[in-house]
Amino acid sequence: MHEYPGVMSSSFPKILRTLVLVLMFLVVIEVISHARADKSFEDVRCKCICPPYRNISGHIYNKNVSQKDCNCLHVVEPMPVPGHDVEAYCLLCECKYEERSSNTIKVTIIIYLSVVGALLLYMLFLLLVDPLIRKHDPYTMPLQNEEDSEDLRPHVDGAQGRGNTVLERVEGAQQRWKKQVQEQRKTVFDRHKLLS
Amino acid sequence: MDNEGFYGDHYNGVSSDDELVDISDVSVDFSEDVPPLDFSAGRCKVEWVQSGSPKLMDLLDENVPGIGTYEDFNTIDWVREKSKDRDRHREITNKSKQSTLALLLRVTDAFSGWLLMLLIGLMSGALAGGIDIAAHWMTDLKDGVCLNGFWFNHEHCCWTSNETTFQERDKCPQWRSWAELMFGVNEGASAYVVNYLMYVCWALFFAFLAVSLVRAFAPYACGSGIPEIKTILSGFIIRGYLGKWTLIIKTITLVLAVSSGLSLGKEGPLVHVACCCANILCHFFTKYSRNEAKRREVLSAASAVGVSVAFGAPIGGVLFSLEEVSYYFPLKTLWRSFFAALVAAFTLRSINPFGNSRLVLFYVEFHTPWHLLELLPFILLGIFGGLWGAFFIRANIAWCRKRKTTRLGHYPVLEVLVVTLATALLAFPNEYTRMSSSELISELFNDCGLMDSSKLCEYTGKSGKVLGNVTAVNGSNGLGDRPAGSGLYTAVWQLVLALLFKMFITVVTFGMKVPSGLFIPSMAVGAIAGRLLGVAMEQLAISHHDWPVFRGWCSPGADCITPGLYAMVGAAACLGGVTRMTVSLVVIMFELTGGLEYIVPLMAAAMTSKWVADALGREGIYEAHIRLNGYPFLEPKEEFHHKTLAVDVMRPQRSDPPLSVLRESGMTVEDVERLISDTTYSGFPVVITQESQRLVGFVLRKDLVISLENAQRYQNGVVSVSAVLFTECDPDSSPNAPPAVKLHSILDLSPFTVTVHTPMETVVDIFRKLGLRQCLVRQNGRLLGIITKKDILKHMAQMANRDPDSILFN
């Protein structure tokens, strides 16, 4: 990312950018709420826990009812005690209305696994495939620069020339990023200057 | 002219500072030095500008990019950043009177801070929700898989099932353990061995993945993050620490590290994640992206957001940011932090990671009263917390120092794998260490009611047989007399083993090269200790009804002691002992439990724990890590109580070469470049002449280098013998001399100065309150030396008999 913003230009692009950002977030929130709005049948339940009573062991009852019907009389079926004892039994039971969103869980886990998979593949690529490709490239900057130069200037890419095609810019960005990571790795792992 | 010069030989006899410059009896004639401030005559017409001092911002970023930015691992100049912001605000306000568009711009500018807080809250809440869901799933992945949909964890897999029983809440046929899946057996020794093996293998796999990702993509993502964020908030710059790669990797590897069963928590890393979000979002707003001081206000708010999503405690988060993390906390930040923390908590709640609109796994809701006499065991828990805190800090710092200096530090991946292996091997057999720390705390906090079926609640009735937890015969809530059953005894000794295990493994785990927090492990240790004490007290009360202490309050048949409360107080005590939090700890705990009745026990335990821990060691864990790494952090809470003066700390000392200064006029480009290359100072004072040493201002090295390069590249005719001028107006120069380089705009005309006799207490106070990087020292009006922040830190280290060379950074 280019570090120096330069002269403060006109403010129009800034207002526009902020507005676009707000709109983007509103859209995202809409999408999320729509995704959660269509709750599937099984994402709602009323759970009643009834402790042991006399010689009846404890039991848990689940039923898919609405919130106003979430009480002992609607959920506990079949009732294990005879009619006159129902009230005493139901006083002991504790009923709770619970809902969850299985879609959110599914989407989150799948997104997470795909990100981990992508990072893993990229790491393997950088470790194995990239050095083989780079060996043929004469413009490679010596990344294995083990000299302990503390003030490694970040503007060393003058020799590369500034290619204007997208690929070359991506290449340049990737090289810069790799150098940054290498510097960070040296600081944290090798010299133990930070974060020990 | 009687200018005998500074370092001349006018001594004042046998005075104590007779090697210093003492010009008290030298009469110096200034008449030829400086033109009098004469507005009408003189060589240089000083135009008295109507509008006051020139705008700092205008001068600084006229057309030269790079002026006003900072190098990596340097400290910002708070004064400059704040005045830049004030100038910008003034400019916008003035321009807003001219057109509607400018007025709109002003309104947007004022509103942008709130919009930024909203966005930070939304983004952090969303990320925290994702982290929670993923961490729950992956933790259960070590045990088995759900056949209904692999993305469900154990609890959600059995959510719709009708097979769950009262005793085993989590049993259902859709959830298969690994032994069941691979070999079809569920009970017996072979199933146990297979489950054990799979548990260890998954733990190792997660840990290896975590540390490899950290190493390959974002080495800054390891550790807790709070010590570094504290340093950043005090003005230090660490480029890339709050960047997007660090954010991505920290989020991903946090889940992996927590799921691998290691004894670490999520809270510290969540603060780091929230600050990364804030930093990334700041790039969209120029008000914050260009000004380092304003950005740190936003980062203070973001740390409040981090704790808020970790605990579901917005107020606690704000107080944590105020007390532990932030350096400067203006009142405006207070309101905005609270807003951001609320938005984040609300977002997290709407994502609903736990399926029952609770924010945190261990939200408890009991309201049983406590008795005044119970303060004694609570204070005992506080003492335990303090002792453990002091032990943990010493042990952890010793281990981290070993990692820093010996060969242990050369094998980070191996270290993580070995620790994970040890943790997994030792944790699986004991059911209380097999479950994740959050679940353990939740179970320990839970007081035994009718609905609970855990082993900790297995009491026997009067008749002696194991009853479960209720007898309808004994009264309305049925708990009554609760002598311990056999289940409770097993649980107790398992908990003792778990306590010992956790106490020692956390020392080794915190600080490894994976994201690690320590709130949850400390709370787990305290909760176990508290629960054990609570159970002991309970059994004591039951078997000795007739003791005078219990007689009035513990009548037979009524439960008087709630071990869950003891667990809570123990957790607070241990956490306070390690981090030395006070108010924020109490507020977080009572926001976690939802009950204001327990404020007094929590406060008693927190205070005792802090006093005991402070008696054994001055610093909390984060300050200790800051000192271990040598960050240039001037501790705001530490008092400086030595009687040294500014003259003892300033540089140059007696044996050093004299101060390197620039002259206002009469230097050439070559001279300046030579001075820059000969020295490594980050700034130079500018004086009128070398003999008079009358101060004009201060100029930073980076600005000087950039301006000279710029001048040589873009200005015509600049050569090595061109003059370099720091004056405001041009002196007469010969017509065929090369054009001069005018550097008046990068000169700071108001550097802070103290005199040689200023006590160091005042100097340290000035540095802290104003956020200075350096301060010039004058004697009788003449510039004598300079004190930098690093000098102060070294001096403080020397006074405390520590190694002054441990201050590493500039």
Coordinates of N, CA and C in Angstrom, one line a residue, chain B residues 218-371:
Chain B
A218 N 2.4 -14.1 9.3 CA 2.3 -12.9 10.2 C 2.9 -13.2 11.5
P219 N 4.3 -13.1 11.6 CA 4.9 -13.3 12.9 C 4.5 -12.4 14.0
Y220 N 3.9 -11.3 13.7 CA 3.4 -10.4 14.8 C 2.2 -10.9 15.4
A221 N 1.6 -12.0 14.9 CA 0.3 -12.4 15.4 C 0.4 -13.3 16.6
C222 N 1.6 -13.5 17.1 CA 1.8 -14.4 18.2 C 1.7 -13.7 19.5
G223 N 1.5 -14.4 20.6 CA 1.5 -13.8 21.9 C 0.1 -13.2 22.2
S224 N 0.1 -12.5 23.3 CA -1.2 -11.9 23.7 C -1.5 -10.6 22.9
G225 N -0.6 -9.7 22.8 CA -0.8 -8.5 22.1 C -1.0 -7.3 23.0
I226 N -1.4 -7.6 24.3 CA -1.8 -6.4 25.1 C -0.5 -5.6 25.5
P227 N 0.6 -6.2 25.8 CA 1.8 -5.4 26.1 C 2.2 -4.5 24.9
E228 N 2.1 -5.0 23.7 CA 2.5 -4.3 22.6 C 1.5 -3.2 22.3
I229 N 0.2 -3.5 22.5 CA -0.8 -2.4 22.3 C -0.6 -1.3 23.3
K230 N -0.3 -1.7 24.5 CA 0.0 -0.7 25.5 C 1.1 0.3 25.1
T231 N 2.1 -0.3 24.5 CA 3.3 0.5 24.1 C 2.9 1.3 22.9
I232 N 2.1 0.8 22.0 CA 1.7 1.5 20.8 C 0.8 2.7 21.3
L233 N -0.1 2.5 22.2 CA -0.9 3.6 22.7 C -0.1 4.6 23.4
S234 N 1.0 4.3 23.9 CA 1.8 5.4 24.6 C 2.6 6.2 23.6
G235 N 2.5 5.8 22.3 CA 3.2 6.6 21.3 C 4.2 5.9 20.4
F236 N 4.4 4.6 20.6 CA 5.4 3.9 19.9 C 4.8 3.4 18.6
I237 N 5.6 3.2 17.5 CA 5.1 2.8 16.2 C 5.7 1.4 15.9
I238 N 4.8 0.5 15.7 CA 5.3 -0.8 15.2 C 4.5 -1.1 13.9
R239 N 5.2 -0.9 12.8 CA 4.4 -1.0 11.5 C 4.1 -2.5 11.2
G240 N 2.9 -2.7 10.9 CA 2.5 -4.0 10.5 C 1.8 -4.8 11.7
Y241 N 2.0 -4.2 12.9 CA 1.4 -4.9 14.1 C -0.1 -4.9 14.0
L242 N -0.7 -3.9 13.4 CA -2.1 -3.8 13.4 C -2.6 -3.9 11.9
G243 N -2.0 -4.7 11.1 CA -2.3 -4.7 9.7 C -3.3 -5.8 9.4
K244 N -3.6 -5.9 8.1 CA -4.7 -6.8 7.7 C -4.2 -8.3 7.8
W245 N -2.9 -8.5 7.4 CA -2.5 -9.9 7.5 C -2.4 -10.4 8.9
T246 N -2.0 -9.5 9.8 CA -2.0 -9.8 11.2 C -3.4 -10.1 11.7
L247 N -4.4 -9.4 11.2 CA -5.7 -9.6 11.6 C -6.2 -11.0 11.2
I248 N -6.0 -11.3 9.9 CA -6.5 -12.5 9.4 C -5.8 -13.7 10.1
I249 N -4.5 -13.6 10.2 CA -3.8 -14.8 10.8 C -4.1 -14.9 12.3
K250 N -4.3 -13.7 13.0 CA -4.6 -13.8 14.4 C -6.0 -14.5 14.6
T251 N -6.9 -14.1 13.8 CA -8.3 -14.7 13.9 C -8.2 -16.2 13.7
I252 N -7.6 -16.6 12.6 CA -7.6 -18.0 12.3 C -6.8 -18.8 13.3
T253 N -5.6 -18.3 13.7 CA -4.8 -19.1 14.5 C -5.3 -19.1 16.0
L254 N -6.0 -18.1 16.4 CA -6.6 -18.0 17.7 C -7.5 -19.2 17.9
V255 N -8.4 -19.4 16.9 CA -9.3 -20.6 16.9 C -8.6 -21.9 17.0
L256 N -7.5 -22.0 16.2 CA -6.7 -23.2 16.2 C -6.1 -23.4 17.6
A257 N -5.5 -22.4 18.1 CA -4.8 -22.5 19.4 C -5.7 -22.9 20.5
V258 N -6.9 -22.2 20.5 CA -7.8 -22.5 21.6 C -8.3 -24.0 21.5
S259 N -8.6 -24.4 20.2 CA -9.1 -25.7 20.0 C -8.2 -26.8 20.3
S260 N -6.9 -26.5 20.3 CA -5.9 -27.6 20.5 C -5.8 -28.0 21.9
G261 N -6.6 -27.4 22.8 CA -6.6 -27.8 24.2 C -5.5 -27.2 25.0
L262 N -4.7 -26.3 24.5 CA -3.7 -25.6 25.2 C -4.3 -24.7 26.3
S263 N -3.6 -24.5 27.4 CA -4.1 -23.7 28.5 C -4.0 -22.2 28.2
L264 N -4.8 -21.7 27.3 CA -4.7 -20.3 27.0 C -6.1 -19.8 26.7
G265 N -6.3 -18.5 26.7 CA -7.6 -17.9 26.5 C -7.7 -17.0 25.3
K266 N -8.9 -16.5 25.1 CA -9.1 -15.7 23.9 C -9.1 -14.2 24.1
E267 N -9.0 -13.7 25.4 CA -9.4 -12.3 25.6 C -8.3 -11.4 25.1
G268 N -7.1 -11.6 25.5 CA -6.0 -10.7 25.0 C -5.9 -10.7 23.5
P269 N -5.9 -11.8 22.8 CA -5.9 -11.8 21.4 C -7.2 -11.1 20.8
L270 N -8.3 -11.2 21.5 CA -9.5 -10.4 20.9 C -9.3 -8.9 21.0
V271 N -8.6 -8.5 22.0 CA -8.2 -7.0 22.1 C -7.4 -6.7 20.9
H272 N -6.4 -7.5 20.6 CA -5.6 -7.3 19.4 C -6.4 -7.3 18.1
V273 N -7.3 -8.2 18.0 CA -8.1 -8.3 16.8 C -9.0 -7.0 16.7
A274 N -9.5 -6.6 17.8 CA -10.4 -5.4 17.7 C -9.5 -4.2 17.3
C275 N -8.3 -4.1 17.8 CA -7.4 -2.9 17.5 C -7.0 -3.0 16.0
C276 N -6.8 -4.2 15.5 CA -6.5 -4.3 14.1 C -7.7 -3.9 13.2
C277 N -8.9 -4.3 13.6 CA -10.1 -3.8 12.9 C -10.1 -2.3 12.9
A278 N -9.8 -1.7 14.1 CA -9.9 -0.2 14.2 C -8.8 0.4 13.3
N279 N -7.6 -0.1 13.3 CA -6.6 0.4 12.5 C -6.9 0.4 11.0
I280 N -7.5 -0.8 10.6 CA -7.8 -0.9 9.2 C -8.9 0.0 8.8
L281 N -9.9 0.1 9.6 CA -11.0 1.0 9.3 C -10.6 2.5 9.3
C282 N -9.6 2.8 10.1 CA -9.1 4.2 10.1 C -8.6 4.7 8.8
H283 N -8.2 3.7 7.9 CA -7.7 4.2 6.6 C -8.7 4.8 5.8
F284 N -10.0 4.6 6.1 CA -11.0 5.2 5.3 C -11.4 6.6 5.7
F285 N -10.8 7.0 6.7 CA -11.1 8.4 7.2 C -9.8 9.2 7.4
T286 N -9.7 10.3 6.6 CA -8.5 11.0 6.6 C -8.2 11.6 8.0
K287 N -9.3 11.9 8.7 CA -9.0 12.6 10.0 C -8.2 11.7 10.9
Y288 N -8.4 10.3 10.7 CA -7.7 9.4 11.6 C -6.5 8.8 11.0
S289 N -6.5 8.7 9.6 CA -5.4 8.0 9.0 C -4.2 8.8 9.0
R290 N -4.3 10.1 9.0 CA -3.1 10.9 8.9 C -2.6 11.4 10.2
N291 N -3.3 11.2 11.3 CA -2.9 11.8 12.5 C -2.8 10.7 13.6
E292 N -1.5 10.5 14.0 CA -1.3 9.4 14.9 C -1.9 9.5 16.3
A293 N -2.0 10.7 16.7 CA -2.6 10.9 18.1 C -4.1 10.6 18.0
K294 N -4.8 11.0 17.0 CA -6.3 10.7 16.9 C -6.5 9.2 16.7
R295 N -5.5 8.6 16.0 CA -5.7 7.2 15.8 C -5.6 6.4 17.1
R296 N -4.7 6.9 18.0 CA -4.6 6.2 19.2 C -5.8 6.4 20.1
E297 N -6.6 7.5 19.9 CA -7.9 7.6 20.6 C -8.8 6.5 20.1
V298 N -8.8 6.2 18.8 CA -9.6 5.2 18.3 C -9.2 3.8 18.8
L299 N -7.9 3.6 18.9 CA -7.4 2.3 19.4 C -7.7 2.1 20.8
S300 N -7.8 3.2 21.6 CA -8.2 3.0 23.0 C -9.7 2.5 23.0
A301 N -10.5 3.1 22.2 CA -11.9 2.6 22.1 C -11.9 1.2 21.7
A302 N -11.1 0.8 20.7 CA -11.1 -0.5 20.2 C -10.7 -1.6 21.2
S303 N -9.8 -1.2 22.1 CA -9.5 -2.2 23.2 C -10.6 -2.4 24.1
A304 N -11.4 -1.4 24.3 CA -12.6 -1.6 25.1 C -13.6 -2.5 24.4
V305 N -13.6 -2.4 23.1 CA -14.5 -3.3 22.3 C -14.0 -4.7 22.4
G306 N -12.7 -4.9 22.4 CA -12.2 -6.3 22.5 C -12.6 -7.0 23.8
V307 N -12.4 -6.3 24.9 CA -12.8 -6.9 26.2 C -14.3 -7.1 26.2
S308 N -15.0 -6.2 25.7 CA -16.5 -6.2 25.7 C -17.0 -7.5 25.0
V309 N -16.4 -7.8 23.8 CA -16.9 -9.0 23.1 C -16.4 -10.3 23.7
A310 N -15.3 -10.2 24.5 CA -14.7 -11.4 25.1 C -15.6 -11.8 26.3
F311 N -16.0 -10.8 27.0 CA -16.7 -11.2 28.2 C -18.2 -10.8 28.2
G312 N -18.6 -10.1 27.2 CA -20.0 -9.6 27.2 C -20.1 -8.5 28.2
A313 N -19.1 -7.8 28.5 CA -19.1 -6.7 29.5 C -18.7 -5.4 29.0
P314 N -19.6 -4.6 28.4 CA -19.2 -3.3 27.8 C -18.6 -2.4 28.8
I315 N -19.2 -2.2 30.0 CA -18.7 -1.3 30.9 C -17.3 -1.7 31.4
G316 N -17.2 -3.0 31.7 CA -16.0 -3.6 32.1 C -14.9 -3.4 31.1
G317 N -15.3 -3.5 29.8 CA -14.3 -3.2 28.7 C -13.8 -1.8 28.7
V318 N -14.7 -0.9 28.9 CA -14.3 0.5 28.9 C -13.3 0.8 30.1
L319 N -13.7 0.2 31.2 CA -12.8 0.4 32.4 C -11.5 -0.2 32.2
F320 N -11.5 -1.4 31.5 CA -10.2 -2.1 31.3 C -9.4 -1.2 30.4
S321 N -10.0 -0.7 29.3 CA -9.2 0.2 28.5 C -8.6 1.4 29.2
L322 N -9.4 1.9 30.1 CA -9.0 3.1 30.8 C -7.9 2.7 31.8
E323 N -8.0 1.6 32.4 CA -7.1 1.3 33.5 C -5.8 0.6 33.0
E324 N -6.0 -0.3 32.1 CA -4.8 -1.2 31.8 C -4.1 -0.8 30.5
V325 N -4.9 -0.4 29.5 CA -4.3 -0.4 28.2 C -4.0 1.0 27.7
S326 N -4.8 2.0 28.0 CA -4.6 3.3 27.4 C -3.6 4.1 28.2
Y327 N -3.0 5.0 27.5 CA -2.0 5.9 28.1 C -2.7 7.2 28.4
Y328 N -3.3 7.8 27.3 CA -4.1 9.0 27.5 C -5.6 8.7 27.3
F329 N -6.4 9.1 28.1 CA -7.8 8.7 27.9 C -8.7 9.9 28.1
P330 N -8.8 10.8 27.1 CA -9.7 11.9 27.3 C -11.2 11.5 27.4
L331 N -12.0 12.4 28.0 CA -13.3 12.1 28.3 C -14.1 11.8 27.0
K332 N -13.8 12.4 25.9 CA -14.5 12.2 24.7 C -14.3 10.7 24.3
T333 N -13.2 10.1 24.6 CA -12.9 8.7 24.3 C -13.8 7.9 25.1
L334 N -14.1 8.3 26.3 CA -15.0 7.5 27.2 C -16.3 7.2 26.6
W335 N -17.0 8.2 26.1 CA -18.3 8.1 25.6 C -18.3 7.3 24.3
R336 N -17.3 7.5 23.5 CA -17.2 6.8 22.2 C -16.8 5.4 22.4
S337 N -16.0 5.1 23.4 CA -15.6 3.7 23.7 C -16.9 2.9 24.1
F338 N -17.6 3.6 25.0 CA -18.8 2.9 25.5 C -19.8 2.6 24.3
F339 N -19.9 3.6 23.4 CA -20.8 3.3 22.3 C -20.3 2.2 21.4
A340 N -19.0 2.2 21.1 CA -18.5 1.1 20.3 C -18.6 -0.3 21.0
A341 N -18.4 -0.3 22.4 CA -18.5 -1.6 23.1 C -19.9 -2.1 23.1
L342 N -20.9 -1.2 23.2 CA -22.3 -1.6 23.2 C -22.7 -2.1 21.8
V343 N -22.2 -1.4 20.7 CA -22.5 -1.9 19.4 C -22.0 -3.3 19.2
A344 N -20.7 -3.5 19.6 CA -20.1 -4.8 19.5 C -20.9 -5.9 20.3
A345 N -21.2 -5.6 21.5 CA -21.9 -6.5 22.3 C -23.3 -6.9 21.6
F346 N -23.9 -5.8 21.1 CA -25.2 -6.1 20.5 C -25.1 -6.9 19.2
T347 N -24.0 -6.7 18.4 CA -23.8 -7.5 17.2 C -23.5 -8.9 17.6
L348 N -22.7 -9.1 18.6 CA -22.4 -10.5 19.0 C -23.6 -11.2 19.5
R349 N -24.5 -10.5 20.2 CA -25.7 -11.1 20.7 C -26.6 -11.5 19.6
S350 N -26.6 -10.6 18.5 CA -27.6 -11.0 17.4 C -27.0 -12.1 16.6
I351 N -25.7 -12.3 16.6 CA -25.2 -13.5 15.9 C -25.5 -14.7 16.7
N352 N -25.5 -14.5 18.0 CA -26.1 -15.6 18.9 C -25.2 -16.8 18.9
P353 N -24.0 -16.8 19.2 CA -23.1 -17.9 19.1 C -23.5 -19.1 20.0
F354 N -24.1 -18.8 21.1 CA -24.4 -19.9 22.0 C -25.8 -20.4 22.0
G355 N -26.6 -19.8 21.1 CA -27.9 -20.4 20.9 C -28.9 -20.1 22.0
N356 N -28.6 -19.2 23.0 CA -29.5 -18.9 24.0 C -29.4 -17.4 24.4
S357 N -29.0 -16.6 23.5 CA -28.8 -15.2 23.6 C -28.0 -14.8 24.9
R358 N -27.1 -15.7 25.2 CA -26.1 -15.3 26.2 C -24.8 -14.9 25.5
L359 N -24.1 -14.0 26.1 CA -22.9 -13.5 25.4 C -21.7 -14.4 25.8
V360 N -21.7 -14.8 27.0 CA -20.5 -15.6 27.4 C -21.0 -16.9 27.9
L361 N -20.1 -17.8 27.8 CA -20.5 -19.2 28.2 C -20.8 -19.3 29.7
F362 N -20.1 -18.6 30.6 CA -20.3 -18.8 32.0 C -21.1 -17.6 32.6
Y363 N -22.3 -17.4 32.1 CA -23.1 -16.4 32.7 C -24.0 -17.1 33.7
V364 N -23.8 -16.7 35.0 CA -24.6 -17.4 36.0 C -25.6 -16.5 36.6
E365 N -26.5 -17.0 37.2 CA -27.6 -16.2 37.7 C -28.1 -16.5 39.1
F366 N -27.2 -17.0 39.9 CA -27.8 -17.3 41.2 C -27.8 -16.0 42.1
H367 N -28.7 -16.0 43.0 CA -28.9 -14.8 43.9 C -28.9 -15.2 45.3
T368 N -28.3 -16.3 45.7 CA -28.3 -16.7 47.1 C -27.5 -15.7 47.9
P369 N -27.9 -15.4 49.1 CA -27.2 -14.4 49.9 C -26.0 -15.0 50.5
W370 N -25.1 -14.1 50.9 CA -23.9 -14.6 51.6 C -23.8 -13.9 52.9
H371 N -23.1 -14.5 53.8 CA -23.0 -14.0 55.2 C -21.7 -13.3 55.4

